[in-house]
Coordinates of C-alpha atoms in Angstrom, one line a residue:
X11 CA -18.8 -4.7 11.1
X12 CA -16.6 -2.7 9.2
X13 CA -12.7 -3.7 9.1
X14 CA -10.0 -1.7 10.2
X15 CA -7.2 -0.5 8.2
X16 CA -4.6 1.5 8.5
X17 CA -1.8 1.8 5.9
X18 CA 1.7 3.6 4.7
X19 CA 2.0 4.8 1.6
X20 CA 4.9 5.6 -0.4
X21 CA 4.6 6.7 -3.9
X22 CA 7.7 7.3 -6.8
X23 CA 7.9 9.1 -10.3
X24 CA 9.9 7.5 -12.7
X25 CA 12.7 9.7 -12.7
X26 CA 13.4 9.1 -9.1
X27 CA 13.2 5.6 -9.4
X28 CA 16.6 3.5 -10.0
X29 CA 15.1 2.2 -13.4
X30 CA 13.0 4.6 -14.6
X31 CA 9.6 2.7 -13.8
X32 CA 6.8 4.5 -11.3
X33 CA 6.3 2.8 -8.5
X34 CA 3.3 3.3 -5.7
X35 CA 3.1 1.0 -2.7
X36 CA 1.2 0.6 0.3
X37 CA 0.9 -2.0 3.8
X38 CA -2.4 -2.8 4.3
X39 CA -2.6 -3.0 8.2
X40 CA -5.5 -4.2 10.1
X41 CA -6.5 -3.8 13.7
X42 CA -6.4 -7.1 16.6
X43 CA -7.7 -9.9 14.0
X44 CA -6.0 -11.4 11.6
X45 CA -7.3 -10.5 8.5
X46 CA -5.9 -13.2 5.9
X47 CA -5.2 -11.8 2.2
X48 CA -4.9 -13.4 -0.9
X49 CA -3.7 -12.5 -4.7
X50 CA -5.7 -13.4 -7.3
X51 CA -6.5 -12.4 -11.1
X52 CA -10.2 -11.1 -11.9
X53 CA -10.9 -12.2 -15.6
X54 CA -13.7 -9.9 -17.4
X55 CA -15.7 -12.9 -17.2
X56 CA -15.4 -12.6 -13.6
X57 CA -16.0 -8.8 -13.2
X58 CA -19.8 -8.1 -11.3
X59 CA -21.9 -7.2 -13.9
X60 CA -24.2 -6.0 -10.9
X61 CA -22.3 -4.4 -7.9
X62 CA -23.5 -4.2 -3.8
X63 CA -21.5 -3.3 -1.5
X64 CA -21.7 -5.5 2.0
X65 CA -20.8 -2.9 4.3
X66 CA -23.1 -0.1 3.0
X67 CA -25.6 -2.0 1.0
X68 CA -25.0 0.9 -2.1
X69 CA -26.0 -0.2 -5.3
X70 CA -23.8 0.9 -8.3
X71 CA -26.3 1.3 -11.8
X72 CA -25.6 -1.0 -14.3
X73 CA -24.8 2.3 -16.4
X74 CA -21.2 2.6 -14.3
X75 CA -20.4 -0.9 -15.0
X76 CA -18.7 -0.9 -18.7
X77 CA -19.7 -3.8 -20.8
X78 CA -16.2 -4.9 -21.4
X79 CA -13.6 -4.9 -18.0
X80 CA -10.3 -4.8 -18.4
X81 CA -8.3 -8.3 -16.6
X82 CA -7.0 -7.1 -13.6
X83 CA -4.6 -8.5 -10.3
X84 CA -5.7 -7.8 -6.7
X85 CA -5.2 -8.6 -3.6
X86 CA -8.5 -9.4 -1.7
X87 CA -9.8 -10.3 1.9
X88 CA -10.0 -13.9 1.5
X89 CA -13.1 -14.3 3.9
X90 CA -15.7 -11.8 1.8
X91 CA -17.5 -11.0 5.2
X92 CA -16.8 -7.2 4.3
X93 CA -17.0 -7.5 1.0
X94 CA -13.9 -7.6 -1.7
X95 CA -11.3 -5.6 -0.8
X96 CA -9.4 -5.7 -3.8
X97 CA -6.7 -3.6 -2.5
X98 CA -4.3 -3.6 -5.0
X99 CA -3.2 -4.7 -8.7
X100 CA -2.7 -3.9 -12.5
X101 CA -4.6 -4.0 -14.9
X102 CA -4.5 -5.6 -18.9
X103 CA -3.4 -2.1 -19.7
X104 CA -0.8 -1.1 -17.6
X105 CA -2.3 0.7 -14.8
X106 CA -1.8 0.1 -11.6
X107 CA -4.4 1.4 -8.0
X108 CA -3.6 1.0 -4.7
X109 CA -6.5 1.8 -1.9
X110 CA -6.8 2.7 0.3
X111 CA -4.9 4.8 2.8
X112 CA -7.3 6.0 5.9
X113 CA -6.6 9.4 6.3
X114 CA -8.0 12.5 8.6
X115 CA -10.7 15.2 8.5
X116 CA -12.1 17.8 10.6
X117 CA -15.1 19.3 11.9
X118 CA -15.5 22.2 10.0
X119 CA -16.0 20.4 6.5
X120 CA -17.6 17.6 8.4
X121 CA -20.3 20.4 9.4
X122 CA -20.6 21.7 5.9
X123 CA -20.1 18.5 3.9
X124 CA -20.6 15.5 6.2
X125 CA -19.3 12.3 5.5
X126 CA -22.4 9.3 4.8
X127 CA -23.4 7.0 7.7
X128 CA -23.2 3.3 5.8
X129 CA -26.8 3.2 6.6
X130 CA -27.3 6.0 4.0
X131 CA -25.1 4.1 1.8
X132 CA -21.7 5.1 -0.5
X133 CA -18.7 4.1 -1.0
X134 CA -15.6 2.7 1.0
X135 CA -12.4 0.8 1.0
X136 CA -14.3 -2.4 0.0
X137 CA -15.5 -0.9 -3.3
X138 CA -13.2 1.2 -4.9
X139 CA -10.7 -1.1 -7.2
X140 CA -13.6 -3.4 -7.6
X141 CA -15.1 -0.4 -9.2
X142 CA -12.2 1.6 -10.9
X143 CA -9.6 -0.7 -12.0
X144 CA -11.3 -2.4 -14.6
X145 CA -12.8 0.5 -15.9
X146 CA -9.8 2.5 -16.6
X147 CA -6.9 3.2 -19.5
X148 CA -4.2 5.7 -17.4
X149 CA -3.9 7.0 -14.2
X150 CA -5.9 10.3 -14.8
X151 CA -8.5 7.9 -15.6
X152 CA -8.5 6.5 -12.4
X153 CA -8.7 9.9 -10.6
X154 CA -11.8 10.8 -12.8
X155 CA -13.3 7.7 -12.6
X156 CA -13.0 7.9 -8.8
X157 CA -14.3 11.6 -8.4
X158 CA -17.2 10.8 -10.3
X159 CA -17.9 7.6 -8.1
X160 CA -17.5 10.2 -5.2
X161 CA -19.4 13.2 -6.4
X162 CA -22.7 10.6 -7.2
X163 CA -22.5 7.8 -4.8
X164 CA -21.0 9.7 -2.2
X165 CA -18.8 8.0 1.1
X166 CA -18.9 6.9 4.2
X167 CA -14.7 7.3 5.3
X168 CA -11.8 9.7 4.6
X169 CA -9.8 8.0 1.9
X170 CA -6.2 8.5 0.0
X171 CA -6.0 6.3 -3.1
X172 CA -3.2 6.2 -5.8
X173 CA -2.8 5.5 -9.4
X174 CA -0.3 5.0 -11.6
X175 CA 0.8 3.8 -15.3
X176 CA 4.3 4.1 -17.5
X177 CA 4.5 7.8 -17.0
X178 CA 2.3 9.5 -14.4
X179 CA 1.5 8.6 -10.2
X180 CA -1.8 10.5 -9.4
X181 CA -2.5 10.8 -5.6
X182 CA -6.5 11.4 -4.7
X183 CA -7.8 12.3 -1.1
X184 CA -11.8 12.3 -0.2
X185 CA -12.8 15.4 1.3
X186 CA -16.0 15.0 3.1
X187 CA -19.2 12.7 2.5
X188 CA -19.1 13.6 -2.2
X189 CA -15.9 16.1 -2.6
X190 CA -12.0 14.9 -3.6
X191 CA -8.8 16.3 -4.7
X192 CA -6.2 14.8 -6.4
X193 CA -2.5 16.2 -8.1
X194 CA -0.1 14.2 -10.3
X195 CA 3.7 13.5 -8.2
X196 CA 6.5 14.9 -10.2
X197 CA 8.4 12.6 -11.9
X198 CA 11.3 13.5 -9.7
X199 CA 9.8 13.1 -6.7
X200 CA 8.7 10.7 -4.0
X201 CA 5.6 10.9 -1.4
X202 CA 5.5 8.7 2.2
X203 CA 1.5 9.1 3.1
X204 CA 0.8 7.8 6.4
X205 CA -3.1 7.8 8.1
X206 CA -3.8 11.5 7.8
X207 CA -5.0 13.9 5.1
X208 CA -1.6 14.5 3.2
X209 CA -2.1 16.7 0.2
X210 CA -0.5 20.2 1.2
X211 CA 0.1 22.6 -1.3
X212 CA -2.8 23.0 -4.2
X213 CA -3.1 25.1 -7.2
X214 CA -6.3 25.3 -8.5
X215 CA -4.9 26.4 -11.7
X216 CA -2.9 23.9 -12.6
X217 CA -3.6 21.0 -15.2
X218 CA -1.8 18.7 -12.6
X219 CA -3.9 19.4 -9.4
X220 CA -7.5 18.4 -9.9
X221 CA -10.3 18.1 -8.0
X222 CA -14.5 18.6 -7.5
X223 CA -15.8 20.8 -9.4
X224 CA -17.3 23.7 -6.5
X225 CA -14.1 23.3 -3.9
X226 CA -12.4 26.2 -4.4
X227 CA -15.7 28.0 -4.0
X228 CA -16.2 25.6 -0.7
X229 CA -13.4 27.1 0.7
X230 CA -14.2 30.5 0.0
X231 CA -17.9 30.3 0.9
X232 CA -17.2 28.7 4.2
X233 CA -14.3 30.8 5.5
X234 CA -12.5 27.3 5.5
X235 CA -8.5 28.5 4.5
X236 CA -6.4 29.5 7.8
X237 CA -3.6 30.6 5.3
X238 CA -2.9 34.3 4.9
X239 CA -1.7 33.0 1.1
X240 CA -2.2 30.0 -0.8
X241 CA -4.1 26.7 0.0
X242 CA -2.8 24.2 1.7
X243 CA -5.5 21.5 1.9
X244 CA -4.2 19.6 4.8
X245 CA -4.8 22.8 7.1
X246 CA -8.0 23.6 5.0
X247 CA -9.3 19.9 5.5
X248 CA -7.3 17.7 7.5
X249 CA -6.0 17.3 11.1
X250 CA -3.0 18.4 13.1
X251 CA -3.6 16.5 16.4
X252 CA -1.5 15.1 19.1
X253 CA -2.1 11.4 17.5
X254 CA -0.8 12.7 14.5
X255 CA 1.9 13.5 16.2
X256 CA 2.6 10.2 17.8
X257 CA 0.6 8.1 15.4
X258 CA 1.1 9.6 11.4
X259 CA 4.3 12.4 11.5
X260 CA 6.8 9.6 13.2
X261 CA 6.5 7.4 10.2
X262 CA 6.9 9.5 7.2
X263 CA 9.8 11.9 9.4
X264 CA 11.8 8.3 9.5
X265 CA 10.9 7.7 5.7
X266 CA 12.1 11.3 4.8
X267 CA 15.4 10.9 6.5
X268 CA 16.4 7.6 5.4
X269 CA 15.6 8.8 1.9
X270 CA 17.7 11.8 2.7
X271 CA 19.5 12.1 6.0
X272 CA 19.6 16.3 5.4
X273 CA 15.7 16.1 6.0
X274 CA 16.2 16.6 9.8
X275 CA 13.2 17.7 11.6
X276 CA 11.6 16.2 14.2
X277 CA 9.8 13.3 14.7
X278 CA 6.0 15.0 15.8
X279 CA 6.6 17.8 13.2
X280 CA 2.9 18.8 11.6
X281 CA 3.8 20.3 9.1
X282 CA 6.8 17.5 6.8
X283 CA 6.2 18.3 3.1
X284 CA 3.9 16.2 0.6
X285 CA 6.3 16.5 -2.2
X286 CA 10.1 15.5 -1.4
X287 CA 12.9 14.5 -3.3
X288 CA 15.9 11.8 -2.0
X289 CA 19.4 12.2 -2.0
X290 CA 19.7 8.8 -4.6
X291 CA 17.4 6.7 -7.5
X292 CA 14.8 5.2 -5.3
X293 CA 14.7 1.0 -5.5
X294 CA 12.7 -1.8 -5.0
X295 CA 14.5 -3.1 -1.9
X296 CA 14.2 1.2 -0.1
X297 CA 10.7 0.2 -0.3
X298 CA 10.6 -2.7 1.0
X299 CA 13.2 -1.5 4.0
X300 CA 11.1 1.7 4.8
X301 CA 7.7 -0.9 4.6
X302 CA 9.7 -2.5 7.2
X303 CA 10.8 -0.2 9.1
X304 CA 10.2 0.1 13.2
X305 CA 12.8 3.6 13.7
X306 CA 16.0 1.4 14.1
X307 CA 18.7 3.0 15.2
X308 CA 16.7 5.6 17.4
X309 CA 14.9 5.5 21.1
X310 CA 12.0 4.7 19.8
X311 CA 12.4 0.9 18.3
X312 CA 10.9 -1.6 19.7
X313 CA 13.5 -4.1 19.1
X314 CA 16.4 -1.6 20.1
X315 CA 18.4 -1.2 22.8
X316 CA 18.5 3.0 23.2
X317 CA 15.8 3.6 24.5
X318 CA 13.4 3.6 27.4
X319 CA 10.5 0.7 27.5
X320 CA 8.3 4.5 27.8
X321 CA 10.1 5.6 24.2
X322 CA 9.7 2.1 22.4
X323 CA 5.7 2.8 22.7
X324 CA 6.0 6.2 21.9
X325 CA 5.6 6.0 18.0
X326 CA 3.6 3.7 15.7
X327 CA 5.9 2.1 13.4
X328 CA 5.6 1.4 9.9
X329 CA 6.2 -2.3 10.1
X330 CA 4.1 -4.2 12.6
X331 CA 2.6 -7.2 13.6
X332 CA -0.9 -5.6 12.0
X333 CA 0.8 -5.9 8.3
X334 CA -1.5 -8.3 6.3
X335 CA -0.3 -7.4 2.7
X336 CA 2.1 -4.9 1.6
X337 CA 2.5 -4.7 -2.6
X338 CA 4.4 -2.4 -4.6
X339 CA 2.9 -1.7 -8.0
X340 CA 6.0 -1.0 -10.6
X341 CA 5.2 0.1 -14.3
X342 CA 8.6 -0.6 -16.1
X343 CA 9.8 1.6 -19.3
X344 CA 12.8 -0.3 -20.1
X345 CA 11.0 -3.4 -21.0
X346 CA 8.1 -4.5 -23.5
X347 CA 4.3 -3.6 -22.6
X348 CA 3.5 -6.9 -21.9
X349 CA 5.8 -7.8 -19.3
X350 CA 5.8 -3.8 -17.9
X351 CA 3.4 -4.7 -15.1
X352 CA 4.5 -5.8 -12.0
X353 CA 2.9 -6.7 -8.8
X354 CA 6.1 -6.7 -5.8
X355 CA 3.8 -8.8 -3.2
X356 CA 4.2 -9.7 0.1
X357 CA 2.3 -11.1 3.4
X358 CA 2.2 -10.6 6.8
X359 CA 4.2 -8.4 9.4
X360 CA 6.8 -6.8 7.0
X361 CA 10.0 -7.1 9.8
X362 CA 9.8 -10.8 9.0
X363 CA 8.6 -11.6 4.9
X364 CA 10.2 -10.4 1.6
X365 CA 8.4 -9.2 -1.9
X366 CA 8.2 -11.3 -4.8
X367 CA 7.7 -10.1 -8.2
X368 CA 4.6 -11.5 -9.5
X369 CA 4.3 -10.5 -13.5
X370 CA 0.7 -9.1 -14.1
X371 CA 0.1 -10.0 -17.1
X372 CA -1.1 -13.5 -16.1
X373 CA -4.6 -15.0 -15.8
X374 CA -4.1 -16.7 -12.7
X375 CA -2.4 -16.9 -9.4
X376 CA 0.6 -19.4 -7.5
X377 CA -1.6 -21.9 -5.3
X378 CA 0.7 -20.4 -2.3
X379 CA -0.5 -17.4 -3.0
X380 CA -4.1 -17.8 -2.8
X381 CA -4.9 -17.7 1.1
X382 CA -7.3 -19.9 2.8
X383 CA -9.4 -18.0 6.0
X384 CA -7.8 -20.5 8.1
X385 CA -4.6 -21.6 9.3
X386 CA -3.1 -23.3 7.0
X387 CA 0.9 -24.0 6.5
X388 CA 1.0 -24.7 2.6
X389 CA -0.1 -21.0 2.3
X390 CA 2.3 -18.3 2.7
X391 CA 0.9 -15.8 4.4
X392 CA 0.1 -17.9 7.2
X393 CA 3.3 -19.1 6.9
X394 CA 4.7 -15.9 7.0
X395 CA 3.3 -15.1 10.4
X396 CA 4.3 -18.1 12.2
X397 CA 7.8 -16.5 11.2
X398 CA 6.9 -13.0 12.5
X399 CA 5.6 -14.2 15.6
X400 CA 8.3 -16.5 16.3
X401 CA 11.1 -13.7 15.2
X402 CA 9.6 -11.3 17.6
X403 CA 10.1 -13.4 20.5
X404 CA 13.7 -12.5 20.0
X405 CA 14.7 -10.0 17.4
X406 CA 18.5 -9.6 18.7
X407 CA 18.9 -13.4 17.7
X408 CA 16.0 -13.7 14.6
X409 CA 16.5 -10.4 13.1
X410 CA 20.2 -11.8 11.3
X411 CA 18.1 -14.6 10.1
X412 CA 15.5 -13.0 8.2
X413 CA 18.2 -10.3 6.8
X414 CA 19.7 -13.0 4.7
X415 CA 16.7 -14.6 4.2
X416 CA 15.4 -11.8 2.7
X417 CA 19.0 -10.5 0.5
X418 CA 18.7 -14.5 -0.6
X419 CA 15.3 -14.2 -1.5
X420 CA 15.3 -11.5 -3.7
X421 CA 18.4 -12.2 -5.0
X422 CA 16.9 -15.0 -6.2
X423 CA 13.8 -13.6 -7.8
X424 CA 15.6 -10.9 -9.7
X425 CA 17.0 -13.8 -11.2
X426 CA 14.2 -15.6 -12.2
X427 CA 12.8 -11.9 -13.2
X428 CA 15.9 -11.6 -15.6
X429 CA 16.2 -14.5 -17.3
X430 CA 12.3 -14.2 -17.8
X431 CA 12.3 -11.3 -19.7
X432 CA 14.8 -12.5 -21.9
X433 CA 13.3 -16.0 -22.5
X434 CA 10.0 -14.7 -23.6
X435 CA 11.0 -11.2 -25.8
X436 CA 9.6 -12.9 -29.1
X437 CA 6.3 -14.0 -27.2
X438 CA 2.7 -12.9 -27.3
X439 CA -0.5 -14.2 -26.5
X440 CA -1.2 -17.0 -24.2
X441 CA 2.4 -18.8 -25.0
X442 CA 3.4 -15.1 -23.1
X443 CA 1.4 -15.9 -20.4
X444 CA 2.2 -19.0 -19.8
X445 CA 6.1 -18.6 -19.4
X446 CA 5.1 -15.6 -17.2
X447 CA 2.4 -17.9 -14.8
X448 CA 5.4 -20.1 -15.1
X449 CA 8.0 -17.9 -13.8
X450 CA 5.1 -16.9 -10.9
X451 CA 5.2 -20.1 -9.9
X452 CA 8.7 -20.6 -10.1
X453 CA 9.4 -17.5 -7.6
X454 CA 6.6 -18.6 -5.0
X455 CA 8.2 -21.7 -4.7
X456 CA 11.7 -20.2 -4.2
X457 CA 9.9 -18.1 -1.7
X458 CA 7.9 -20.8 0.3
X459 CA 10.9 -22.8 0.3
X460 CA 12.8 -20.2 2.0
X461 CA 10.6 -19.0 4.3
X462 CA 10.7 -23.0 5.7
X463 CA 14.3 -23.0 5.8
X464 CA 14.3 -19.6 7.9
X465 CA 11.8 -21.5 10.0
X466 CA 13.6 -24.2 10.2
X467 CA 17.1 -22.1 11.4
X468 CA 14.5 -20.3 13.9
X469 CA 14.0 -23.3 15.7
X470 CA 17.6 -24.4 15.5
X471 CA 19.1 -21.1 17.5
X472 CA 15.4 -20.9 19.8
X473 CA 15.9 -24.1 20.8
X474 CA 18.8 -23.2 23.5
X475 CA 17.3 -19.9 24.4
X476 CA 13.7 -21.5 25.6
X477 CA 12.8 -20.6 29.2
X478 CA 11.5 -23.7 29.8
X479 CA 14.7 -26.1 30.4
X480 CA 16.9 -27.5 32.8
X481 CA 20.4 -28.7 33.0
X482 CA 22.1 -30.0 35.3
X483 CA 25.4 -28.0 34.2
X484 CA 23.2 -24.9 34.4

């Protein structure tokens, strides 16, 4: 059985960052079950030298496996029933992958170039940083590397998946069962991809819009283009339904306007651009609130008081009890090569945890960090939902709590992030990575530590608001 996942994506060139790094990021949601996530480090040594995937049983030729992997981070379904799941990470070279974002299609190039039944085999979710990161030396890299996997092996979902490194984002969409297209942000520029085929505009003349070989001639053989001018692959290729409207528009429209309030629009709108720019430098923490985000401040929060109960259900938010792992991937310029990377990591529903800045350049992982399939308090992201599921029994009261939780929190990794890069400026080699496994270890403590305390002051202000009490004052 396949598992379900359904993400936000929000990608950043460096110049509209507020540090001048690129920055792509993305919540990996999952359906009902829990589905716990872990971080860990892949060593070459650990790399398959011979790949199947579980879900779709494809074999991948020892002749696209390179003899020498690059060391890479990711962040992996503990329980391997569906395979790895890498998700997300860096790799020994600076490049960072995020996928992937489930996105949309539509009958016409189903009918012409139909997607793979698993029992036919291809590609998926579960294979594709397994199968790229390692393999790859800048972000076009990744978005050859990936259409070739596509155009021979073929898949079996709709798929976004980004890359980036010190100076470019690239953005790739799957377009039926073996065709793709991809196109490199602007520097100035910021994307907010929710499940739904996202690419608009595309020049097929254009060094920084790429894509299969034969789809310009798709188009045009098949009558596929609606536009009187142009292409626009999310009409070409892509949906415009009403769950779109109430499932995928809501969630970037909110992005778009708390990145710049003149965006206006309307929450359903089909049509919100690909490509948009914000009204300010773009942070670490404006990622982390719009990951977080359920539409406060509007009728349609679930936690608000605006609304009707029929408005609080209207929209799918972008933080929800279905978050497992959300990561930012940062490339910083303003700092030596070896500490550039950085994986921004969190678990659980985003409302209630906070990001830590885990240096990449590492060869292994905080204990905390490395999830167990079952319950288990000494790892956080089991300890992180016990927080989410208490918090949302009473936002109104919680929802102060985790605030300063979270400010304190990264406050207090910044720190550690700081005084890090200075300690270790004159380091290389394995004295580098230990100061930086060091500092890892020194923010997931800060962090687990925390995350008790907010427990802790959970319980303190639930304890008089139980429903199950009686005094005899009351």
């Amino acid at each position: 059985m396949k598992k379900q996942t359904e993400c936000t994506t929000i990608l950043v060139g460096k110049n509209a960052t507020i540090d001048g790094s690129t920055m792509i990021a993305r919540s990996e949601d999952g359906g009902r079950t829990i589905i716990p996530e872990g971080f860990k480090v892949v060593n070459p040594s650990e790399q398959p030298k011979h790949y199947q995937s579980v879900i779709s049983k494809q074999v991948i030729d020892d002749e696209d496996l390179a003899l020498n992997p690059l060391r890479y981070t990711s962040a992996p379904d503990v329980s391997g029933e569906n395979g790895i799941w890498a998700a997300a990470g860096i790799n020994s070279e600076n490049v960072a992958m995020t996928a992937t974002e489930t996105i949309t299609t539509n009958s016409r190039i189903q009918g012409i170039d139909p997607l793979l039944t698993t029992e036919e085999g291809g590609l998926g979710e579960e294979d594709f940083v397994t199968l790229t990161l390692p393999y790859i030396h800048s972000a076009r890299d990744g978005v050859k590397r990936v259409g070739y996997l596509l155009e021979k092996y073929g898949t079996y979902e709709m798929n976004g998946m980004a890359f980036s490194d010190k100076d470019e984002v690239w953005y790739l969409e799957t377009i039926g069962g073996h065709h793709w297209a991809a196109r490199r942000i602007p520097d100035d520029a910021y994307v907010i991809a929710p499940n739904r085929l996202n690419i608009d505009e595309f020049k097929f003349d254009d060094p920084d819009f790429v894509c299969s070989s034969d789809l310009k001639e798709l188009i045009e053989n098949y009558n596929l283009n609606p536009d009187f001018e142009g292409y626009n692959l999310r009409h070409i290729f892509g949906s415009s339904t009403i769950k779109d409207a109430h499932y995928n528009n809501p969630r970037a429209w909110y992005i778009h306007n708390f990145f710049n309030p003149e965006f206006g629009g309307k929450p359903s709108d089909q049509d919100q651009p690909f490509i948009c720019h914000a009204n300010r430098k773009i942070s670490l923490e404006d990622i982390k609130w719009a990951e977080s985000s359920h539409y406060q401040d509007t009728p349609y929060d679930a936690y608000g008081d605006q609304g009707t109960a029929e408005q609080k259900k209207t929209f799918r938010p972008i933080g929800i009890n279905r978050n497992f792992e959300t990561h930012v991937l940062q490339i910083r310029n303003n700092v030596p090569a070896e500490i550039a990377g950085v994986q921004w990591l969190a678990f659980g529903p985003n409302t209630f945890n906070t990001f830590v800045p885990f240096y990449t350049n590492i060869t292994t992982t905080p204990i905390s960090w490395q999830t167990t399939p079952k319950f288990d308090l000494t790892k956080i992201f089991w300890i992180n939902k016990l927080a989410a599921q208490l918090g949302d029994t009473n936002y109104r009261v919680y929802g102060e709590l985790e605030a300063d939780f979270e400010q304190k929190s990264l406050a207090a990794c910044h720190k550690i992030q700081h005084d890090t890069d200075t300690t270790v400026k004159d380091l290389s080699g394995k004295d580098l990575q230990t100061k930086l496994e060091a500092a890892n270890d020194k923010m997931a403590e800060v962090v687990y530590s925390n995350t008790v305390e907010l427990l802790g002051q959970m319980v303190d202000e639930g304890h008089g608001l139980m429903t199950l009490k009686y005094d005899l004052l009351d």
